[in-house]
XYZ file of N, CA and C in Angstrom:
747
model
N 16.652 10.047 12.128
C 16.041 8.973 12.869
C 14.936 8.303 12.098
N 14.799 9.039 10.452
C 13.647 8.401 10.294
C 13.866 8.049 8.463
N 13.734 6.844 8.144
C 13.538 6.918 6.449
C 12.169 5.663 6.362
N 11.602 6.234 6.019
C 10.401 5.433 6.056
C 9.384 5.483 7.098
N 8.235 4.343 7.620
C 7.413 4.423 8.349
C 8.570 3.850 9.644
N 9.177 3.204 9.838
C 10.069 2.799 10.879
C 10.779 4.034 11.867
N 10.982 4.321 13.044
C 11.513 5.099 13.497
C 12.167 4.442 14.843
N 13.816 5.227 14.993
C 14.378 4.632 15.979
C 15.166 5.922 16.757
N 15.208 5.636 18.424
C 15.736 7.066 18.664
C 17.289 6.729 18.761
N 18.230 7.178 18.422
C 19.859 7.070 18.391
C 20.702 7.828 18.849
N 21.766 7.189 19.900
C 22.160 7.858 20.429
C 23.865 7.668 20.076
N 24.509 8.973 19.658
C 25.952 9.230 18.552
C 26.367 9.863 19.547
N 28.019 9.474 19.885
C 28.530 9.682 20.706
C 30.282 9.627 19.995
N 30.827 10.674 19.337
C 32.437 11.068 18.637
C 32.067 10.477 17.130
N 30.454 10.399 16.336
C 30.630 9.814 15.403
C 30.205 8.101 15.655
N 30.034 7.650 16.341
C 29.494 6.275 16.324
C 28.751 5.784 17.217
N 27.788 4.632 17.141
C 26.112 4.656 17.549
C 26.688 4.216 18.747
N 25.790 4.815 19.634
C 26.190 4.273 21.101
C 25.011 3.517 21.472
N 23.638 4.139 21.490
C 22.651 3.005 21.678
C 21.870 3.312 20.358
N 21.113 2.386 20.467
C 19.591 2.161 19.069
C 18.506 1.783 19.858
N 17.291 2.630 19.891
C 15.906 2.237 19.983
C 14.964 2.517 19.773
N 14.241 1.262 19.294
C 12.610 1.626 18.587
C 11.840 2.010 18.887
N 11.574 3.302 18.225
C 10.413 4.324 18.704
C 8.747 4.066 18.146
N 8.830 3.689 16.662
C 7.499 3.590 15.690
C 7.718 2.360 15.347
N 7.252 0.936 15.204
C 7.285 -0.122 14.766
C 6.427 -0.340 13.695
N 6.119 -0.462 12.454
C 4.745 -0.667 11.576
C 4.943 -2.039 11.189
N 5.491 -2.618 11.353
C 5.505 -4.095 10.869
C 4.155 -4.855 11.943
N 3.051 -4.332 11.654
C 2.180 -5.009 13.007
C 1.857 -6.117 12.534
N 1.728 -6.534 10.970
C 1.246 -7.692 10.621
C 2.227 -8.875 10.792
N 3.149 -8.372 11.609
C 3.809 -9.789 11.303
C 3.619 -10.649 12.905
N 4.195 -11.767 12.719
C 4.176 -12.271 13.957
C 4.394 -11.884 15.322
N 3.929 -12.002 16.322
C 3.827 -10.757 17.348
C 5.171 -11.552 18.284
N 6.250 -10.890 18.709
C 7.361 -11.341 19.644
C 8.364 -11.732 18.570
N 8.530 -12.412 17.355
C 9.329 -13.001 16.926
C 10.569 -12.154 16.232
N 9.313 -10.985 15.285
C 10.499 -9.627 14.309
C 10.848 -8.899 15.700
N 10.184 -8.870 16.588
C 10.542 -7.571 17.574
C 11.842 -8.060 17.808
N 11.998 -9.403 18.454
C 13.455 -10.003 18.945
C 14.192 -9.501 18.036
N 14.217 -9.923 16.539
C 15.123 -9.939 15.344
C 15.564 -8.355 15.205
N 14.372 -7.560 15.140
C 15.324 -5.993 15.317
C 15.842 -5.777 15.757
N 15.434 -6.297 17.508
C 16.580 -5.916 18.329
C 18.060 -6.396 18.367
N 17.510 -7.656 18.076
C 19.096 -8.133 17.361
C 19.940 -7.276 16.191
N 19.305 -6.919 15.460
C 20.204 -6.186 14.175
C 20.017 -4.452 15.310
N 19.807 -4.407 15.897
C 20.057 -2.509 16.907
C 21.032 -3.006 17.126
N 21.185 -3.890 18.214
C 22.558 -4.483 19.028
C 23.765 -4.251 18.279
N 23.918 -4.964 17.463
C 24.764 -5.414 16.379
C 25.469 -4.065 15.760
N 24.457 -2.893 15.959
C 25.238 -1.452 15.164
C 25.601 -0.733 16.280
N 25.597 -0.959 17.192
C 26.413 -0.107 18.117
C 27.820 -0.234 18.155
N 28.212 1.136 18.394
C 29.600 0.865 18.306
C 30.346 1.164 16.832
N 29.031 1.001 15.676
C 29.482 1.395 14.395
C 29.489 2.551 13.948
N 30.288 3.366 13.183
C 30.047 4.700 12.519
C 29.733 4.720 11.344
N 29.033 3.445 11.178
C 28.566 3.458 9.484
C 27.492 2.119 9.550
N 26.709 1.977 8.955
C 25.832 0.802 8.616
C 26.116 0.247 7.156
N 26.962 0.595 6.413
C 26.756 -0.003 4.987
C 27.248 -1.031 5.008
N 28.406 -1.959 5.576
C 28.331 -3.497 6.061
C 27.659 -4.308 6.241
N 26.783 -3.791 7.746
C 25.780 -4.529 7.935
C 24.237 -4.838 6.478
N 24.442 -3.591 6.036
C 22.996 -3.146 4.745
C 23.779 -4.051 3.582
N 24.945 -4.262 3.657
C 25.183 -4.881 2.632
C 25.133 -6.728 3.183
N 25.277 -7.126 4.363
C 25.058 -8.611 4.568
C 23.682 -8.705 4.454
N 22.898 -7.861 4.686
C 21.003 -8.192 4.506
C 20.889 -8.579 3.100
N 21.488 -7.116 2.010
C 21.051 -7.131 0.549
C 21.359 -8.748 0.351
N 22.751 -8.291 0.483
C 22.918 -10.249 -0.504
C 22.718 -11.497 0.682
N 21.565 -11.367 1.150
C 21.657 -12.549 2.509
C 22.480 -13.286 2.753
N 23.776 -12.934 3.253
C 24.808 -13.699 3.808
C 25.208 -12.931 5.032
N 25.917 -13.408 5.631
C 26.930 -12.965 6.664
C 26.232 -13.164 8.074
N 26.732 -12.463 9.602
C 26.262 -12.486 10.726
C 25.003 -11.797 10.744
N 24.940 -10.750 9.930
C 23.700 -10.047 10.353
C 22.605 -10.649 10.052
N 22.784 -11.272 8.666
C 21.621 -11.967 7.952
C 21.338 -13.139 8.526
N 22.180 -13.788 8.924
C 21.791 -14.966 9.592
C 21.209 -15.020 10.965
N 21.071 -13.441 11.940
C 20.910 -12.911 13.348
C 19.401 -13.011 13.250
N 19.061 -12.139 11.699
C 17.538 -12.305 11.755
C 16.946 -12.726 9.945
N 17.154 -13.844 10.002
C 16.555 -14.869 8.675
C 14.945 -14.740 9.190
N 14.840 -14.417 8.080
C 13.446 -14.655 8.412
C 12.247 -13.153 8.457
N 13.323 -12.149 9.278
C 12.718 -11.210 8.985
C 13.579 -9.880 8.485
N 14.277 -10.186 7.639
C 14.813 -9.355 6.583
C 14.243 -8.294 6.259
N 13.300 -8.061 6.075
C 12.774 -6.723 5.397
C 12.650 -5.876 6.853
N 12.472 -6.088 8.150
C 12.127 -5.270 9.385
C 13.470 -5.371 9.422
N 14.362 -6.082 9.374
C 15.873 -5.215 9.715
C 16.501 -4.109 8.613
N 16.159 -4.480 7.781
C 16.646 -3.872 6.556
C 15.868 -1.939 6.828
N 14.465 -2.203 7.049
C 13.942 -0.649 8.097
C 14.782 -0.250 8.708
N 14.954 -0.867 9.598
C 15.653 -0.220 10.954
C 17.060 -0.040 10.549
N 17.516 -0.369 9.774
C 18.815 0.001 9.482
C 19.060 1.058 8.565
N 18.033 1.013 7.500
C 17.689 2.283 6.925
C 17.520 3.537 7.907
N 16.815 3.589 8.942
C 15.985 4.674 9.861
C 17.451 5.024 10.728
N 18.502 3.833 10.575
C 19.942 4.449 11.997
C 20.875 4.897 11.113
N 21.004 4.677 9.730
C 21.783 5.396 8.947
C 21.051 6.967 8.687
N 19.868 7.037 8.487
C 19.488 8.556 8.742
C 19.990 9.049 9.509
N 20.203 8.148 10.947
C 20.039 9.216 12.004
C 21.635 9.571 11.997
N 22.102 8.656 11.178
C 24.143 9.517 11.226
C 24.368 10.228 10.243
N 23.257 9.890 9.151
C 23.338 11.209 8.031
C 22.980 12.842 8.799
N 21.796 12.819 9.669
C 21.340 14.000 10.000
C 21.820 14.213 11.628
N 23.139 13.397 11.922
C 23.903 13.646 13.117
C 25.014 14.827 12.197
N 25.442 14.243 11.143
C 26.357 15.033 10.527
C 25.657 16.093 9.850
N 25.028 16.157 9.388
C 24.555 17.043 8.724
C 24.328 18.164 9.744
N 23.824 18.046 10.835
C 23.508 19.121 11.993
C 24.851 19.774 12.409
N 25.653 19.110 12.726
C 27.321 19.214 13.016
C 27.662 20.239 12.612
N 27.396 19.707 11.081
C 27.984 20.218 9.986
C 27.468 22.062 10.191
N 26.331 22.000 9.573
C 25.468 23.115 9.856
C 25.044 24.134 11.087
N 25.725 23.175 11.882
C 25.510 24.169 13.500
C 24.061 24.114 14.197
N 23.261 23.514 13.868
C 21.442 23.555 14.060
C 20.887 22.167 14.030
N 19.952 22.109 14.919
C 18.623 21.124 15.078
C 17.952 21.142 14.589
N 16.909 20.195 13.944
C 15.699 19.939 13.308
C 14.584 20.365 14.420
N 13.920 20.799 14.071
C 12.753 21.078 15.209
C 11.924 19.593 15.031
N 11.723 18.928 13.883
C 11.285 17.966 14.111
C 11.674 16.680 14.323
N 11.638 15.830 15.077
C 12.274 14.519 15.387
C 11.721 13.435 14.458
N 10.809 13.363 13.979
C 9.766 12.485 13.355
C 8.496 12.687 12.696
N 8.016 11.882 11.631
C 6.126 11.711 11.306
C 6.089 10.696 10.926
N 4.587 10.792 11.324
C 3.940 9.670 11.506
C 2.430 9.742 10.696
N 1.871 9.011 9.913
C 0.582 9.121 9.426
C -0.292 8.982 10.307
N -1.305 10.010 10.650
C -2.691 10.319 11.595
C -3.996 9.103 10.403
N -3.646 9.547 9.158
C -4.479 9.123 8.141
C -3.710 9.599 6.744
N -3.449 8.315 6.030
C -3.150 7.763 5.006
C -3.779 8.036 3.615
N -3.165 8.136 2.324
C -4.122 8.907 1.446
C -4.562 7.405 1.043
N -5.932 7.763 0.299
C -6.578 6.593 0.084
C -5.830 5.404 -1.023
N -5.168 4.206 -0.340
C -4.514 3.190 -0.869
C -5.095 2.958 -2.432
N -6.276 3.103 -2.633
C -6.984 2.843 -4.351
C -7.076 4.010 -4.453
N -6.313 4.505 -5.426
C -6.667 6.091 -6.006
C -7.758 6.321 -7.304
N -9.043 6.958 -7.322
C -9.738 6.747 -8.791
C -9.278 8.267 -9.351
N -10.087 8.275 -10.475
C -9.649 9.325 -10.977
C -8.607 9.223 -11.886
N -7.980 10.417 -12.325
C -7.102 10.472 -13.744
C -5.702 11.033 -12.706
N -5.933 11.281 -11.398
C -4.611 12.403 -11.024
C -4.828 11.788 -9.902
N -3.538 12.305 -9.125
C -3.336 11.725 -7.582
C -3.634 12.517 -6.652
N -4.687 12.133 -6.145
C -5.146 13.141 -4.595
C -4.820 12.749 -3.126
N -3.839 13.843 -2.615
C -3.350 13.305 -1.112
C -3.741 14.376 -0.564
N -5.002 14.761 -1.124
C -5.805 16.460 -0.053
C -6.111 15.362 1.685
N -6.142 14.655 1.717
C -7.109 13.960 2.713
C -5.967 13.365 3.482
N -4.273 13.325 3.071
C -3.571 13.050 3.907
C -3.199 13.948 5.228
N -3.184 13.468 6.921
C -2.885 14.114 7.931
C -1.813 13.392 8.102
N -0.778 14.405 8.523
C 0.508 13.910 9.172
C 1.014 14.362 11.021
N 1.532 13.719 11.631
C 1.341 13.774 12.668
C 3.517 14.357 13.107
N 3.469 15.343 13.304
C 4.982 15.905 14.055
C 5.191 15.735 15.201
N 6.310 15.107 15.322
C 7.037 14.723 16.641
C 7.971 15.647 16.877
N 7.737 16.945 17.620
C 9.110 17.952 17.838
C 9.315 18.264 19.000
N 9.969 17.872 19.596
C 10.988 18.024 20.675
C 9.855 18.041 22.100
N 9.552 17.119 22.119
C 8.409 16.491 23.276
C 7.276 16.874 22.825
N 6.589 17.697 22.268
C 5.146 18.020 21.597
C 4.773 16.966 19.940
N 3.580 17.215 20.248
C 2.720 16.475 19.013
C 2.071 17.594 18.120
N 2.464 17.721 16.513
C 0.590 18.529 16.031
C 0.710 17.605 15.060
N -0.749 17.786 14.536
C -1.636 17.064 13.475
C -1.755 18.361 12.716
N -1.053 18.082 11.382
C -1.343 18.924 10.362
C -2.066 18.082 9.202
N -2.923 19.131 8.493
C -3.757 18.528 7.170
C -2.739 19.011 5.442
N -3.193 18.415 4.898
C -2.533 18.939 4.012
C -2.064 19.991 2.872
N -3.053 20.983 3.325
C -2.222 22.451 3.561
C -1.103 23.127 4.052
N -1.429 22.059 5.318
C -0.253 22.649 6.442
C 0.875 22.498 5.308
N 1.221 21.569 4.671
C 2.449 20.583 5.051
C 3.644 21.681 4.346
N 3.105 22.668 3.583
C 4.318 23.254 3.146
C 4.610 24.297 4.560
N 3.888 24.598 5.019
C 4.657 25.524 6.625
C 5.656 24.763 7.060
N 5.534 23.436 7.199
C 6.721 22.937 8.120
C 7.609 22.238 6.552
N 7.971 22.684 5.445
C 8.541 22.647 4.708
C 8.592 20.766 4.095
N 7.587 20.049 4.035
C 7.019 19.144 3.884
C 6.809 18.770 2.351
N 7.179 18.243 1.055
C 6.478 18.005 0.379
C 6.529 16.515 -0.082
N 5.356 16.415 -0.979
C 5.329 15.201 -1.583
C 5.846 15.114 -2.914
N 6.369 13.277 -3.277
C 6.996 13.585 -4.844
C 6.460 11.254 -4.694
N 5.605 11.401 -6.061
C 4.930 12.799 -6.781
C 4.105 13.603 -6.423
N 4.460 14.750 -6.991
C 3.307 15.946 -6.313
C 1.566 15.433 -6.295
N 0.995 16.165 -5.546
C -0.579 16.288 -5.588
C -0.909 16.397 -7.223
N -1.971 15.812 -7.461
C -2.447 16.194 -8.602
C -1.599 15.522 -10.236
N -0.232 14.786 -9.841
C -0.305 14.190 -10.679
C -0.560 13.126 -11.691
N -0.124 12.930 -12.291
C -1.190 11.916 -13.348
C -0.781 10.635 -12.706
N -1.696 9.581 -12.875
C -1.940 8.137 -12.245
C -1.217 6.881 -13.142
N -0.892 6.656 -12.876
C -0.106 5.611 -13.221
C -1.330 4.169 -13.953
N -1.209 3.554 -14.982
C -2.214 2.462 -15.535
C -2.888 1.723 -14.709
N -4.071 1.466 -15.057
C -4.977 0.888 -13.956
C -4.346 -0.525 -13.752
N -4.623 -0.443 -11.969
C -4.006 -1.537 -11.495
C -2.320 -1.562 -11.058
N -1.453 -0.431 -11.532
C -0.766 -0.174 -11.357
C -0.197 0.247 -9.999
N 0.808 0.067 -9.483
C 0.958 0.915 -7.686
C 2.313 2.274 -8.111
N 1.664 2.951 -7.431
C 3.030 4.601 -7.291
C 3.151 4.265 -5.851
N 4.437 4.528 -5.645
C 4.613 4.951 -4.283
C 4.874 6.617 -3.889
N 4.429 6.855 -2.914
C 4.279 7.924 -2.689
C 5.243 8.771 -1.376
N 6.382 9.722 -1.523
C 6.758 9.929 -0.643
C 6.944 11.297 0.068
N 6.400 11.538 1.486
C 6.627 12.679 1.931
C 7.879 13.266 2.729
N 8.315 14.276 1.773
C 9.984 14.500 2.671
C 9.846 15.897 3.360
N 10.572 15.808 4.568
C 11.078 17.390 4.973
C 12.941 16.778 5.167
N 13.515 17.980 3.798
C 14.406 17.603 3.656
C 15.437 17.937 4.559
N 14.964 19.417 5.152
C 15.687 19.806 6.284
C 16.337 19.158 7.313
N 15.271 18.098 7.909
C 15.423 17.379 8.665
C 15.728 15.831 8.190
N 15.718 15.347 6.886
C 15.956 14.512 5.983
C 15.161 13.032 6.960
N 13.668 13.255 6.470
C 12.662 12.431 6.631
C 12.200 12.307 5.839
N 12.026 10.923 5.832
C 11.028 10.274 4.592
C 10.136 9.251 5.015
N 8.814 9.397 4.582
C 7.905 8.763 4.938
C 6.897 8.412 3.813
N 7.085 7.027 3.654
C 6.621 6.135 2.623
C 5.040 5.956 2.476
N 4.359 5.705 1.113
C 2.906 4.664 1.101
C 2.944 4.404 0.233
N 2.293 3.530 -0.454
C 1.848 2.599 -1.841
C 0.851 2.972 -2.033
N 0.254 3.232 -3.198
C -1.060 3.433 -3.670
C -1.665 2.456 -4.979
N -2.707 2.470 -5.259
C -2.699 1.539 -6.295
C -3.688 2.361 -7.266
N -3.776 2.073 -8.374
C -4.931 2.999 -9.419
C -5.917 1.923 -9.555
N -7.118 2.885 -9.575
C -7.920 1.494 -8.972
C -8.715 0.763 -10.165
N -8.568 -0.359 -10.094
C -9.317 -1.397 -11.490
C -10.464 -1.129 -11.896
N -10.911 -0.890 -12.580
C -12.326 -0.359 -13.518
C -12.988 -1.808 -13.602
N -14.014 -1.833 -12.970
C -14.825 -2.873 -13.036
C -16.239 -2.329 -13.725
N -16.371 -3.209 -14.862
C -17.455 -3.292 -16.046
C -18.448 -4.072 -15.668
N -19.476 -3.725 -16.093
C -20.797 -5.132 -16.432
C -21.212 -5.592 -17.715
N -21.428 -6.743 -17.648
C -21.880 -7.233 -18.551
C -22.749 -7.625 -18.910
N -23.615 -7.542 -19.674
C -25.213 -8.408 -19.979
C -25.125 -9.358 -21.243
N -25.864 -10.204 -20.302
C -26.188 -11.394 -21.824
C -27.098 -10.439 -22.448
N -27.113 -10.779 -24.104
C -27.555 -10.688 -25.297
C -29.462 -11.307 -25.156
N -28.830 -12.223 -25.102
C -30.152 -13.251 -25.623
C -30.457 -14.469 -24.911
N -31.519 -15.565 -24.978
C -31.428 -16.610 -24.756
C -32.244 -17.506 -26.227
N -31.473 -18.669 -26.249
C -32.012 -19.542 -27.423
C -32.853 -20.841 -26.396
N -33.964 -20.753 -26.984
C -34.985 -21.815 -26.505
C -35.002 -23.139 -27.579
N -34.648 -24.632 -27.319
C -34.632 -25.575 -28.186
C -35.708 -26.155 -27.672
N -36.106 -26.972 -29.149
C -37.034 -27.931 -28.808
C -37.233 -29.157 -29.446
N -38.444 -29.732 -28.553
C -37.557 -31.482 -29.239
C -37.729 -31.710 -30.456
N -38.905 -30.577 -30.908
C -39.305 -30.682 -32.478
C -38.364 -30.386 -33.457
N -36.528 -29.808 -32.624
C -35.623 -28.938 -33.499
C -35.799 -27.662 -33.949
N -37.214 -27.052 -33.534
C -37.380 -25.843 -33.765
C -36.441 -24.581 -32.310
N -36.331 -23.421 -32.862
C -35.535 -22.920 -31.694
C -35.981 -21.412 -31.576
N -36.378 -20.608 -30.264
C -37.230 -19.288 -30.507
C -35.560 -18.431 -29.632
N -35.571 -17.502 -29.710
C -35.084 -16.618 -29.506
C -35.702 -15.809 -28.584
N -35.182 -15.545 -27.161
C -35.636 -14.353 -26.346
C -34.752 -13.291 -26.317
N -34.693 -11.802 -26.515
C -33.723 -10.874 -26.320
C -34.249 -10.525 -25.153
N -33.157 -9.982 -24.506
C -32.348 -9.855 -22.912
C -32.821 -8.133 -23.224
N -33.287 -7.925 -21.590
C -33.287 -6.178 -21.371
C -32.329 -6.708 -20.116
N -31.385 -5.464 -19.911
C -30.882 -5.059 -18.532
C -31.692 -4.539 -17.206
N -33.017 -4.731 -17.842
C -33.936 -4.136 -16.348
C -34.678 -5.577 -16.441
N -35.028 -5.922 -17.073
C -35.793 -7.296 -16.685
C -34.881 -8.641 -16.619
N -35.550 -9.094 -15.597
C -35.095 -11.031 -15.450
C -36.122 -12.002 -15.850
N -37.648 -11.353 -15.772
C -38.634 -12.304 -16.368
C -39.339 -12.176 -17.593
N -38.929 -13.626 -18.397
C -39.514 -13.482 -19.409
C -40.867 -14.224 -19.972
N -41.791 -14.224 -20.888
C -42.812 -15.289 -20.957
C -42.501 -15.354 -22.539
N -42.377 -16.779 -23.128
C -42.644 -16.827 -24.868
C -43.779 -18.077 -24.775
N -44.292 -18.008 -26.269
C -45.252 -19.084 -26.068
C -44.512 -20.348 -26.602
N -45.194 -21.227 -25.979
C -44.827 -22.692 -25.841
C -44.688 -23.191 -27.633
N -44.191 -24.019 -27.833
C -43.590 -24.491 -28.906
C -44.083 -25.903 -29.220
N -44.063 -26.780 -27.943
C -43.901 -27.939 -27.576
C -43.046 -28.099 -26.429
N -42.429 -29.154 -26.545
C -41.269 -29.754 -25.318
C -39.651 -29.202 -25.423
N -39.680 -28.135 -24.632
C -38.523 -27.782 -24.213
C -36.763 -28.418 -24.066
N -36.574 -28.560 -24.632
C -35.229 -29.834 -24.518
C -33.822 -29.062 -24.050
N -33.492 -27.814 -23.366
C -32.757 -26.802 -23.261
C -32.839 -25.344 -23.548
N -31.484 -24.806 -23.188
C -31.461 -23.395 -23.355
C -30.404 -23.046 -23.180
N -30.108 -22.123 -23.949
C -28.324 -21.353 -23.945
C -28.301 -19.958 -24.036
N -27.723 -19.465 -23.017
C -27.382 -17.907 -22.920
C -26.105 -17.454 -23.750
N -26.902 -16.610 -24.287
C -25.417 -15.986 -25.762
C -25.500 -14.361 -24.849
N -23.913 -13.702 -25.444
C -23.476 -12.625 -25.514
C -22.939 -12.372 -26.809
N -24.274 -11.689 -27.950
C -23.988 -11.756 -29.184
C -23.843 -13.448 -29.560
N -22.520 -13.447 -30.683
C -22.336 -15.189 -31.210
C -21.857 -15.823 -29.966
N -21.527 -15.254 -28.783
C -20.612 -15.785 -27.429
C -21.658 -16.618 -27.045
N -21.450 -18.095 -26.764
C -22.434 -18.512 -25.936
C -21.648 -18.498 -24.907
N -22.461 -18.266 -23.469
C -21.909 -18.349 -22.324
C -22.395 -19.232 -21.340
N -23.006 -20.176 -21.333
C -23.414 -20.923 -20.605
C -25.061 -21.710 -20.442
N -25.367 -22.693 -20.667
C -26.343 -23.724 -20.880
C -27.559 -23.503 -19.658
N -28.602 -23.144 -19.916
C -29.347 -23.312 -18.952
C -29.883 -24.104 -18.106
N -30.295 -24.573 -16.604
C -30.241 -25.715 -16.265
C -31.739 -25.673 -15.914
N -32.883 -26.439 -15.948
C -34.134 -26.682 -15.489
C -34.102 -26.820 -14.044
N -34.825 -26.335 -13.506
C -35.310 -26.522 -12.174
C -36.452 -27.033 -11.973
N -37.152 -27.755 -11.559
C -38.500 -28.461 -10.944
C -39.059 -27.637 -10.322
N -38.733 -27.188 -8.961
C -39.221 -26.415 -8.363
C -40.218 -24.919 -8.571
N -39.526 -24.730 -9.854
C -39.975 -23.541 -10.543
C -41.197 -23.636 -11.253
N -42.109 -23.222 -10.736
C -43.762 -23.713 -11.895
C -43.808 -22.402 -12.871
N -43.296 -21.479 -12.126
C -43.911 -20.104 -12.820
C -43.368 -20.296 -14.248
């Protein structure tokens, strides 16, 4: 019932979907009434089927009835159709095996932090939330290997180039759930200091002030008449100074 953050409950009846409905919706950013219609349109549409790869294949290459049912919001059908083919993978698979999943679903309580710093990937701080058979728990991420839970890539591995995104996924394969996030490595932001400032004057003579990173005020002695000023970084000039009136000091 579940591949991704999307979840739908399904009901299989000799091998083919008898009803479809949405249990977890995460598409909240989108327009409110408009994708909801459009899913329900692409649920409708698979009943009655014992397979979704038809329909998954009119979304991929946007053509056909399905794609044209919901233009527009393609990627929320393309979920939900992902999340009802689970649920006939792990209809058969149970069949097959003779046994139930104790868990029906998860859901993120709290998300590992979307900017990851550091050299390695930390999902200590991810909580996941189990849906089993009318009860709720909130496990931390210790728990997650008890209920046979892991992540790939694992905890702790190396980060991908700054600025870069990993996606991150948590499976219990037993029950063949997958539950998605994006992360990003987070951009190293530098400072910079000007160098210097060059003082001109109308005489053509020119003084030099060097720049500290703790100070902004400077005093040199007067020359004569001031005719400009240019802020360097090293030979970089970076920008012309502008006089203010207002300023006596």
């Amino acid at each position: 019932m579940q591949r991704g953050p999307n979840v739908v409950k399904v009901t299989i009846k000799d091998g083919k979907i008898e009803k479809v409905d949405s249990v977890v919706y995460t598409d909240d950013d989108k327009q409110a009434g408009s994708y909801e219609i459009k899913r329900d349109r692409i649920l409708k549409m698979l009943e009655g089927l014992n397979s979704t790869k038809e329909i998954a294949k009119q979304l991929q290459n946007s053509t056909g009835e399905a794609y044209d049912a919901v233009s527009g919001a393609t990627e929320t059908a393309k979920g939900h159709v992902s999340a009802v083919e689970n649920a006939l993978e792990r209809s058969r698979k149970f069949k097959k095996e003779g046994k139930k999943s104790d868990i029906d679903y998860i859901e993120f309580v709290k998300r590992p932090d979307g900017v990851a710093k550091g050299k390695t990937l930390d999902l200590t701080h991810t909580v996941l939330r189990l849906h089993m058979s009318g009860e709720t728990k909130d496990i931390s991420f210790d728990e997650f290997v008890n209920y046979g839970i892991v992540a790939d890539p694992a905890n702790g591995t190396e980060l991908p180039k700054e600025g870069e995104f990993r996606r991150v996924t948590f499976r219990q394969n037993a029950a063949l759930i997958e539950l998605e996030t994006d992360i990003q490595t987070e951009k190293k932001i530098t400072k910079k200091y000007a160098s210097h400032i060059l003082v001109n004057y109308e005489s053509g003579e020119t003084k030099k002030i060097e720049l500290s990173n703790d100070e902004y005020r400077y005093k040199i002695e007067a020359a004569g008449k001031s005719v400009g000023m240019s802020i360097f970084d090293g030979e970089n000039k970076l920008t012309d100074g502008v006089y203010d009136s207002h300023i006596s000091q």
